[in-house]
Amino acid sequence: MGEVEGVLQGHRDGHGFLIPDDGSSDVYLPPQEVHAVMHGDRLRVRVMRLDKRGRPEGKVLEILERKKRPIIGRLLLESGVWLVAPEDRRMGQDILVPKNGIANATAGQVVAVELTEPPTLYSQPVGRVVEVLGEIDDPGMEIEIAVRKYDVPHSFSAATLAQAAKLPDRLRAADLKQRVDLRDVPLVTIDGEDARDFDDAVYCEPYKQGRGKQAVEGWRLLVAIADVSHYVKPGDALDEDAYERATSVYFPRRVIPMLPEKLSNGLCSLNPGEDRLCMVCDMLVTKDGSVTAYQFYPAVMHSHARFTYNEVAAILGNTHGPEAAKRKPLVGHLVHLHEVFRALLAERQRRGAIDFETTETQIVCDDNGRIERIVPRTRNDAHRLIEEAMLAANVCAADFIATHKHSSLYRVHEGPTPEKRAALQAYLRALGLGLSVSDDPHPREFQSLAQATKGRPDAAQIHTMLLRSMQQAIYTGTNSGHFGLAYPAYTHFTSPIRRYPDLLVHRVIKALLGEKRYLLDAHKMTAAKVEKRPGRPAPPDPAKARNEAERWEVVGAHCSANERRADEASRDVEAWLKCRFMRDRLGEEFAGTVSSVASFGLFVQLSELYVEGLVHISELGGEYYHFDEVRQELRGERTGIRYAVGTKVRVQVSRVDLDGRKIDFRLVKEVDPGRAAAKQAAERAGRKKASATRPARGDAAREPLSAVEALDEVRRVDRAVKQQRKAAVEANPVRAAKQAAKRASKSAAKSAAKSAAHSDTRKTSGKTAAKAASRGTKRR
């Protein structure tokens, strides 16, 4: 019980949580304590007690700092009063706007409002409109809202744009100095159909060293990556904007790049037919998939072709087909790439790297930016080929830096925490699989579990639990290995156009090649401290970074936080689009699969549309459901019906909340198997009867059935229907028990009704007798 400082995280229900700076447990703040503050404010709080849930509950002592960024919301006019309803429901309360502060906005438009008076215990916050974004239904409005809601930098500074404008349009002779000339090597890019920037190119050729039994055979694999570090220098305006963003943000039909378009789509993009500067990882890969040697060097290249994944997959599937005929000079090189891919994939399996089969989806939008359809993104050998080549280059980069004992950023993915490991072990024991993970698990154990349960009906549920038991990958200056990929050291080297950590790794490698050391810029330590996330340790404070190792930790925390911010903004836009997509399908029924289970209901993903929504527990029927946290399922107390991850259900779209980004489903009772069988039997009987009365082909018309024959046919069909219904009920014990209970309930209801009627009759006769006696007394 003491005083703590931290950042307020509001809740749409009116209360909030203080996320302490020191990494201690979050402090619950009841609604009356957050009325004078808003989401994002820095506070000092005194812990007063533990609430009924065992959470520390606090009282606000002081507001240390107000969040200064504008708030995005809808401008409304209610009873003559202008106000803005924040898009982020965590803000907790509407913002009053005086009539002279609405600028040129109109009611219903989306605006950015700046606070002029903060909230108090007795008054709402007051603000003024500083930007009008437009109408809520304007194409792309959901993206404009998201970038401001999550504070994503979306416009470059004037200094950055001026510096980018001064860059040359083509390579100069001075740019080629001290570079290996690879322009005659047929390097090619392989990307998606909608890719606009190409930051990696590949080439492969067979390799043989030695003679006889001592000969070593394999391949020489070249991975060429755009040399962004040649243009973006430390301390420049370009570098400052790139560090602030730390990553490109990808939305449906729009990208907010880390670098200006002149670099991201021009000078640094490995466009076909253009000379480009690059950093090359040159590797020797043996037949068993081991990388026995590698080297890094700056080079100049000339992309010989721009391939798409589907095109490469078609060529590899048929090297004599029409697609291959169009690219005949390069088909042999693609075949060599496929050979080295299979060797690297075999080594990946021996290493025990985790490879879950998950379904990724792609949103296809129309010209207005609305969802036209959602389709599964299929991964073919071309996707895996590029993935394995990039993994090999990233591992070589990490090994090169670690061998030279130089500070850098590593991509770290640690194994399960003790709590998550214990929860996973309990879950596997509850399933009775006879499989589990050790107290110090290896990735191979997870991969073995995935393979052993691949064909089970609940495989999706098991794989989901395996995924959730692992931690999130982060950037850090301390190498702790990559658990999921089973690498002792791993970093990001292959995407410097869209990721700042890759740019830093390029700078470190270049410095090492020149026998120098790369030191981080001091201006990067002036960045704002990263906010602590619930359940995570406290991030490093930039002001307290005293040595090089601590500076790399600060930069790693900054890049990790901005990566999460980009993911959250992208998910927010996708959620809005999906809600808008489902709003036109209210009342429709769909088949789905339970994707997650919580104490308050089921999250169901629709099989056809790949949209997820909630079936609240109140929609599951009129009985009490127990939430089994170990098995991750809801179980009915009376019927024993269980809903777990992977359960197939049928739902109806009942509610869509655009503002809250939520879709609610209602569980639809499955069709009675007995009724379904009876209906099918009746349909078959009808078809037989129709065929019996129709003329046969090539024969004279048959005589119609007599009345006796028709009656016999009806009786036969009726008996068949009853037998099939009875068999279907007996085959389902739960349904049989339900029907028995229903019959018993009806019987009890009839008995009760008869008793009540008999009792009412006796009461009526008694009342009649009493009235008669009373009249007789009066007469007397």
XYZ file of N, CA, C and O in Angstrom, residues 58-201:
576
model
N -6.919 1.932 -6.317
C -6.233 3.165 -5.973
C -7.108 4.401 -5.998
O -8.260 4.378 -6.439
N -6.489 5.498 -5.536
C -7.121 6.819 -5.514
C -6.159 7.794 -6.175
O -4.957 7.804 -5.872
N -6.675 8.598 -7.109
C -5.827 9.541 -7.836
C -5.412 10.671 -6.905
O -6.249 11.352 -6.309
N -4.086 10.871 -6.786
C -3.559 11.958 -5.964
C -3.189 13.178 -6.796
O -3.413 14.311 -6.382
N -2.603 12.940 -7.978
C -2.097 14.066 -8.766
C -2.059 13.681 -10.243
O -1.760 12.532 -10.594
N -2.374 14.659 -11.085
C -2.251 14.488 -12.537
C -0.899 15.058 -12.940
O -0.683 16.272 -12.906
N 0.033 14.175 -13.306
C 1.389 14.606 -13.614
C 1.506 15.213 -15.007
O 2.243 16.174 -15.215
N 0.790 14.630 -15.984
C 0.901 15.105 -17.355
C -0.352 14.712 -18.131
O -0.804 13.574 -18.051
N -0.888 15.681 -18.855
C -2.036 15.410 -19.705
C -1.545 14.950 -21.080
O -0.541 15.442 -21.582
N -2.272 14.016 -21.683
C -1.933 13.589 -23.032
C -2.308 14.708 -23.993
O -3.446 15.189 -23.985
N -1.359 15.100 -24.831
C -1.543 16.322 -25.610
C -2.024 16.098 -27.043
O -2.380 17.059 -27.712
N -2.028 14.875 -27.526
C -2.389 14.678 -28.925
C -3.889 14.910 -29.128
O -4.689 14.688 -28.213
N -4.293 15.353 -30.330
C -5.722 15.556 -30.604
C -6.509 14.258 -30.487
O -5.981 13.161 -30.671
N -7.789 14.408 -30.208
C -8.688 13.263 -30.046
C -9.605 13.204 -31.266
O -10.164 14.210 -31.690
N -9.760 12.010 -31.824
C -10.575 11.809 -33.017
C -11.971 11.353 -32.604
O -12.135 10.513 -31.718
N -12.993 11.936 -33.242
C -14.359 11.528 -32.916
C -15.371 12.117 -33.888
O -15.023 12.825 -34.845
N -16.648 11.818 -33.643
C -17.753 12.333 -34.463
C -18.320 13.591 -33.820
O -18.597 13.619 -32.611
N -18.500 14.634 -34.630
C -19.097 15.869 -34.149
C -20.616 15.722 -34.166
O -21.210 15.405 -35.207
N -21.256 15.932 -33.017
C -22.698 15.752 -32.886
C -23.343 17.036 -32.363
O -22.705 17.824 -31.649
N -24.592 17.227 -32.726
C -25.384 18.348 -32.226
C -26.591 17.767 -31.513
O -27.490 17.204 -32.132
N -26.605 17.890 -30.174
C -27.678 17.319 -29.364
C -28.309 18.413 -28.512
O -27.642 19.007 -27.661
N -29.588 18.683 -28.782
C -30.351 19.692 -28.036
C -29.652 21.049 -28.049
O -29.592 21.750 -27.031
N -29.086 21.406 -29.191
C -28.426 22.689 -29.336
C -27.009 22.738 -28.804
O -26.369 23.787 -28.834
N -26.485 21.604 -28.298
C -25.136 21.553 -27.730
C -24.236 20.755 -28.675
O -24.565 19.637 -29.069
N -23.068 21.338 -29.036
C -22.101 20.653 -29.873
C -21.167 19.837 -28.993
O -20.664 20.318 -27.983
N -20.940 18.608 -29.396
C -19.996 17.762 -28.665
C -19.358 16.761 -29.611
O -19.867 16.491 -30.695
N -18.234 16.222 -29.190
C -17.497 15.220 -29.972
C -17.491 13.906 -29.197
O -17.054 13.870 -28.041
N -18.008 12.842 -29.825
C -17.975 11.502 -29.231
C -16.681 10.833 -29.687
O -16.521 10.532 -30.876
N -15.711 10.604 -28.782
C -14.407 10.049 -29.181
C -14.540 8.689 -29.856
O -15.353 7.852 -29.452
N -13.739 8.487 -30.873
C -13.687 7.206 -31.571
C -13.118 6.129 -30.648
O -13.543 4.981 -30.682
N -12.143 6.512 -29.830
C -11.557 5.593 -28.858
C -12.417 5.605 -27.599
O -12.411 6.578 -26.837
N -13.160 4.530 -27.378
C -14.092 4.485 -26.255
C -13.399 4.536 -24.901
O -14.039 4.763 -23.873
N -12.090 4.310 -24.888
C -11.365 4.356 -23.617
C -11.275 5.768 -23.052
O -10.909 5.949 -21.889
N -11.589 6.790 -23.872
C -11.564 8.173 -23.385
C -12.619 8.400 -22.304
O -12.472 9.275 -21.452
N -13.699 7.645 -22.361
C -14.629 7.635 -21.240
C -15.735 8.660 -21.286
O -16.812 8.408 -20.749
N -15.534 9.847 -21.874
C -16.574 10.874 -21.852
C -16.485 11.747 -23.100
O -15.425 11.877 -23.715
N -17.643 12.327 -23.465
C -17.701 13.195 -24.632
C -17.043 14.535 -24.340
O -16.886 14.942 -23.178
N -16.671 15.246 -25.408
C -15.979 16.527 -25.287
C -16.904 17.633 -25.795
O -17.378 17.590 -26.945
N -17.169 18.595 -24.942
C -18.002 19.730 -25.322
C -17.217 20.666 -26.237
O -16.018 20.908 -26.027
N -17.906 21.212 -27.261
C -17.262 22.131 -28.202
C -18.134 23.385 -28.299
O -19.321 23.296 -28.659
N -17.601 24.574 -27.965
C -18.405 25.793 -28.122
C -18.712 26.052 -29.598
O -18.016 25.566 -30.488
N -19.758 26.813 -29.835
C -20.217 27.026 -31.207
C -19.142 27.657 -32.068
O -19.049 27.376 -33.271
N -18.311 28.521 -31.476
C -17.256 29.171 -32.257
C -16.002 28.300 -32.388
O -14.987 28.750 -32.914
N -16.070 27.042 -31.904
C -14.897 26.166 -31.967
C -15.062 24.988 -32.894
O -14.228 24.086 -32.903
N -16.157 24.983 -33.692
C -16.376 23.838 -34.571
C -15.737 24.029 -35.946
O -15.840 23.137 -36.797
N -15.060 25.176 -36.149
C -14.433 25.490 -37.443
C -15.492 25.432 -38.543
O -16.585 25.962 -38.363
N -15.201 24.753 -39.618
C -16.187 24.649 -40.703
C -16.812 23.256 -40.764
O -17.314 22.836 -41.803
N -16.778 22.543 -39.647
C -17.323 21.184 -39.607
C -18.839 21.227 -39.478
O -19.424 22.207 -39.001
N -19.466 20.139 -39.909
C -20.918 19.977 -39.777
C -21.214 18.733 -38.960
O -20.349 17.865 -38.794
N -22.431 18.664 -38.459
C -22.815 17.535 -37.600
C -22.669 16.214 -38.361
O -23.046 16.099 -39.525
N -22.097 15.232 -37.674
C -21.908 13.909 -38.252
C -20.535 13.680 -38.839
O -20.164 12.528 -39.122
N -19.750 14.756 -39.032
C -18.432 14.580 -39.623
C -17.420 14.078 -38.587
O -17.592 14.245 -37.376
N -16.342 13.487 -39.081
C -15.240 13.031 -38.239
C -14.236 14.170 -38.126
O -13.799 14.724 -39.137
N -13.877 14.505 -36.895
C -12.992 15.649 -36.657
C -11.902 15.263 -35.660
O -11.996 14.251 -34.957
N -10.868 16.080 -35.634
C -9.836 16.003 -34.598
C -10.023 17.197 -33.684
O -10.100 18.340 -34.153
N -10.134 16.938 -32.399
C -10.410 18.012 -31.447
C -9.263 18.101 -30.435
O -8.715 17.090 -30.000
N -8.911 19.340 -30.119
C -7.841 19.611 -29.159
C -8.459 20.159 -27.890
O -9.310 21.065 -27.933
N -8.049 19.618 -26.736
C -8.638 20.040 -25.460
C -8.181 21.444 -25.105
O -6.997 21.775 -25.189
N -9.142 22.269 -24.719
C -8.830 23.599 -24.188
C -9.048 23.653 -22.675
O -8.423 24.455 -21.984
N -9.957 22.797 -22.180
C -10.186 22.682 -20.743
C -10.279 21.201 -20.387
O -11.127 20.481 -20.935
N -9.428 20.712 -19.506
C -9.477 19.292 -19.137
C -10.719 19.004 -18.294
O -11.359 19.925 -17.752
N -11.102 17.744 -18.159
C -12.267 17.415 -17.326
C -11.971 17.636 -15.848
O -10.818 17.618 -15.409
N -13.014 17.882 -15.103
C -12.914 17.990 -13.647
C -13.943 17.046 -13.038
O -14.680 16.363 -13.744
N -13.995 17.031 -11.725
C -14.950 16.153 -11.049
C -16.386 16.533 -11.366
O -17.301 15.704 -11.285
N -16.598 17.801 -11.752
C -17.971 18.275 -11.934
C -18.258 18.779 -13.345
O -19.335 19.308 -13.603
N -17.308 18.646 -14.271
C -17.546 19.151 -15.625
C -16.847 18.283 -16.655
O -15.832 17.634 -16.369
N -17.422 18.302 -17.855
C -16.851 17.554 -18.952
C -15.699 18.329 -19.590
O -15.588 19.549 -19.415
N -14.838 17.632 -20.341
C -13.762 18.358 -21.023
C -14.323 19.233 -22.136
O -15.373 18.954 -22.715
N -13.606 20.297 -22.453
C -13.998 21.235 -23.504
C -12.859 21.307 -24.508
O -11.678 21.289 -24.134
N -13.189 21.392 -25.792
C -12.150 21.443 -26.816
C -12.587 22.235 -28.027
O -13.692 22.771 -28.078
N -11.699 22.288 -29.012
C -11.996 22.978 -30.268
C -11.525 22.103 -31.425
O -10.535 21.370 -31.310
N -12.223 22.168 -32.540
C -11.890 21.360 -33.712
C -10.652 21.942 -34.387
O -10.609 23.130 -34.708
N -9.645 21.084 -34.619
C -8.413 21.532 -35.269
C -8.251 20.917 -36.659
O -7.420 21.373 -37.452
N -9.042 19.868 -36.968
C -8.952 19.251 -38.296
C -10.268 18.554 -38.611
O -10.850 17.887 -37.758
N -10.733 18.755 -39.812
C -11.948 18.075 -40.284
C -11.523 16.979 -41.253
O -10.946 17.258 -42.313
N -11.796 15.728 -40.902
C -11.373 14.599 -41.723
C -12.382 14.275 -42.818
O -12.009 13.765 -43.868
N -13.677 14.526 -42.582
C -14.691 14.256 -43.592
C -15.843 13.442 -43.053
O -16.010 13.292 -41.834
N -16.624 12.890 -43.970
C -17.779 12.077 -43.585
C -17.329 10.670 -43.214
O -16.337 10.155 -43.732
N -18.095 10.036 -42.331
C -17.731 8.718 -41.831
C -17.720 7.682 -42.945
O -16.965 6.691 -42.889
N -18.531 7.868 -44.002
C -18.623 6.890 -45.079
C -17.703 7.203 -46.252
O -17.768 6.518 -47.276
N -16.858 8.219 -46.131
C -15.911 8.535 -47.205
C -14.927 7.386 -47.386
O -14.484 6.781 -46.393
N -14.550 7.042 -48.624
C -13.558 5.976 -48.840
C -12.242 6.285 -48.126
O -11.703 7.387 -48.236
N -11.732 5.300 -47.391
C -10.472 5.467 -46.682
C -10.572 6.186 -45.356
O -9.549 6.409 -44.696
N -11.792 6.576 -44.930
C -11.929 7.303 -43.675
C -11.476 6.460 -42.490
O -10.902 6.972 -41.520
N -11.712 5.149 -42.538
C -11.312 4.291 -41.429
C -9.795 4.305 -41.227
O -9.304 4.180 -40.101
N -9.043 4.493 -42.325
C -7.582 4.568 -42.211
C -7.162 5.903 -41.615
O -6.274 5.967 -40.759
N -7.812 6.993 -42.066
C -7.504 8.311 -41.504
C -7.761 8.335 -39.989
O -7.006 8.946 -39.222
N -8.825 7.660 -39.568
C -9.131 7.595 -38.137
C -8.067 6.794 -37.400
O -7.582 7.195 -36.333
N -7.678 5.645 -37.963
C -6.744 4.745 -37.273
C -5.373 5.379 -37.090
O -4.759 5.246 -36.023
N -4.864 6.074 -38.113
C -3.517 6.623 -37.993
C -3.462 7.715 -36.922
O -2.428 7.907 -36.261
N -4.581 8.409 -36.717
C -4.605 9.440 -35.678
C -4.959 8.834 -34.312
O -4.479 9.282 -33.287
N -5.818 7.834 -34.334
C -6.209 7.168 -33.088
C -5.014 6.513 -32.414
O -4.879 6.538 -31.186
N -4.119 5.917 -33.219
C -2.947 5.226 -32.670
C -1.673 6.046 -32.801
O -0.577 5.523 -32.591
N -1.833 7.312 -33.154
C -0.705 8.234 -33.218
C 0.384 7.737 -34.172
O 1.578 7.788 -33.860
N -0.023 7.246 -35.335
C 0.929 6.782 -36.349
C 1.381 7.981 -37.171
O 0.541 8.667 -37.772
N 2.691 8.281 -37.242
C 3.145 9.403 -38.078
C 2.804 9.135 -39.536
O 3.174 8.108 -40.096
N 2.075 10.065 -40.161
C 1.605 9.831 -41.516
C 2.012 10.917 -42.504
O 1.627 10.868 -43.670
N 2.792 11.892 -42.054
C 3.296 12.918 -42.967
C 4.766 13.183 -42.634
O 5.141 13.259 -41.455
N 5.584 13.300 -43.674
C 7.014 13.528 -43.473
C 7.278 15.010 -43.199
O 6.532 15.890 -43.651
N 8.354 15.269 -42.480
C 8.728 16.654 -42.188
C 9.209 17.339 -43.466
O 9.597 16.683 -44.445
N 9.189 18.659 -43.439
C 9.635 19.427 -44.610
C 11.102 19.149 -44.909
O 11.511 19.054 -46.076
N 11.912 18.987 -43.850
C 13.345 18.712 -44.047
C 13.552 17.357 -44.716
O 14.432 17.198 -45.578
N 12.736 16.381 -44.347
C 12.856 15.046 -44.949
C 12.483 15.088 -46.426
O 13.174 14.506 -47.272
N 11.389 15.767 -46.745
C 10.962 15.854 -48.140
C 11.993 16.614 -48.978
O 12.251 16.262 -50.135
N 12.596 17.643 -48.395
C 13.618 18.414 -49.122
C 14.855 17.554 -49.372
O 15.442 17.595 -50.470
N 15.255 16.776 -48.367
C 16.427 15.913 -48.538
C 16.158 14.826 -49.583
O 17.026 14.514 -50.404
N 14.952 14.254 -49.558
C 14.618 13.223 -50.546
C 14.589 13.808 -51.956
O 15.001 13.144 -52.919
N 14.127 15.047 -52.089
C 14.054 15.671 -53.422
C 15.437 15.899 -54.009
O 15.610 15.917 -55.241
N 16.444 16.083 -53.170
C 17.812 16.331 -53.651
C 18.531 15.058 -54.087
O 19.583 15.137 -54.727
N 17.982 13.905 -53.752
C 18.641 12.658 -54.138
C 18.566 12.466 -55.643
O 17.579 12.849 -56.283
N 19.590 11.873 -56.250
C 19.572 11.689 -57.719
C 18.535 10.643 -58.128
O 18.144 9.780 -57.346
N 18.104 10.742 -59.363
C 17.134 9.781 -59.877
C 17.787 8.482 -60.308
O 17.126 7.435 -60.344
N 19.066 8.505 -60.643
C 19.789 7.313 -61.097
C 21.115 7.210 -60.365
O 21.566 8.152 -59.705
N 21.733 6.033 -60.475
C 23.036 5.832 -59.842
C 24.099 6.679 -60.531
O 24.067 6.884 -61.751
N 25.041 7.151 -59.715
C 26.169 7.910 -60.243
C 27.430 7.056 -60.169
O 27.473 6.050 -59.465
N 28.441 7.480 -60.882
C 29.696 6.718 -60.908
C 30.298 6.624 -59.508
O 30.883 5.591 -59.132
N 30.128 7.674 -58.714
C 30.693 7.657 -57.363
C 30.016 6.619 -56.474
O 30.618 6.106 -55.527
N 28.752 6.290 -56.789
C 28.029 5.310 -55.972
C 28.567 3.894 -56.151
O 28.323 3.027 -55.299
N 29.277 3.635 -57.257
C 29.716 2.274 -57.572
C 31.094 1.940 -57.010
O 31.563 0.810 -57.165
N 31.737 2.895 -56.386
C 33.090 2.658 -55.864
C 33.061 1.624 -54.740
O 32.166 1.628 -53.909
N 34.082 0.762 -54.757
C 34.278 -0.277 -53.734
C 33.058 -1.194 -53.620
O 32.697 -1.625 -52.524
N 32.467 -1.489 -54.757
C 31.339 -2.416 -54.790
C 31.604 -3.525 -55.804
O 32.212 -3.294 -56.850
N 31.097 -4.717 -55.495
C 31.193 -5.843 -56.413
C 30.125 -5.676 -57.490
O 28.959 -5.420 -57.181
N 30.540 -5.830 -58.740
C 29.596 -5.653 -59.854
C 28.904 -6.984 -60.145
O 29.517 -7.937 -60.649
N 27.601 -7.065 -59.822
C 26.814 -8.278 -60.055
C 25.751 -8.067 -61.133
O 24.790 -8.828 -61.212
N 25.949 -7.070 -61.981
C 24.903 -6.751 -62.946
C 24.725 -7.829 -64.009
O 23.673 -7.898 -64.640
N 25.728 -8.685 -64.187
C 25.587 -9.773 -65.141
C 24.989 -11.033 -64.517
O 24.659 -11.987 -65.221
N 24.817 -11.044 -63.182
C 24.222 -12.193 -62.484
C 22.699 -12.072 -62.563
O 22.133 -11.034 -62.210
N 22.009 -13.115 -63.024
C 20.543 -13.021 -63.198
C 19.776 -13.073 -61.883
O 19.013 -14.003 -61.620
N 19.949 -12.071 -61.056
C 19.166 -11.941 -59.830
C 17.734 -11.554 -60.188
O 17.515 -10.736 -61.092
N 16.767 -12.123 -59.480
C 15.353 -11.838 -59.747
C 14.641 -11.561 -58.423
O 15.083 -12.001 -57.354
N 13.540 -10.828 -58.494
C 12.692 -10.597 -57.319
C 11.447 -11.463 -57.434
O 10.927 -11.677 -58.530
N 10.978 -11.979 -56.294
C 9.765 -12.793 -56.232
C 8.903 -12.221 -55.111
O 9.286 -12.297 -53.938
N 7.765 -11.630 -55.473
C 6.896 -10.973 -54.494
C 5.437 -11.244 -54.859
O 5.138 -11.900 -55.858
N 4.535 -10.682 -54.045
C 3.113 -10.799 -54.317
C 2.694 -9.939 -55.499
O 3.410 -9.017 -55.914
N 1.494 -10.213 -55.995
C 0.987 -9.483 -57.158
C 0.810 -7.996 -56.875
O 0.963 -7.161 -57.763
N 0.494 -7.646 -55.606
C 0.213 -6.247 -55.278
C 1.400 -5.525 -54.660
O 1.261 -4.417 -54.152
N 2.597 -6.138 -54.678
C 3.785 -5.513 -54.082
C 4.215 -4.303 -54.899
O 4.145 -4.307 -56.137
N 4.670 -3.261 -54.201
C 5.115 -2.045 -54.879
C 6.596 -1.771 -54.648
O 7.245 -1.116 -55.444
N 7.136 -2.239 -53.514
C 8.556 -2.067 -53.253
C 9.212 -3.450 -53.187
O 8.681 -4.374 -52.594
N 10.374 -3.565 -53.819
C 11.076 -4.839 -53.911
C 12.437 -4.674 -53.221
O 13.331 -4.032 -53.775
N 12.559 -5.234 -52.027
C 13.789 -5.026 -51.278
C 14.699 -6.252 -51.239
O 15.752 -6.214 -50.612
N 14.321 -7.369 -51.899
C 15.193 -8.537 -51.895
C 15.169 -9.218 -53.256
O 14.132 -9.280 -53.926
N 16.330 -9.719 -53.678
C 16.465 -10.478 -54.922
C 17.310 -11.714 -54.632
O 18.140 -11.704 -53.710
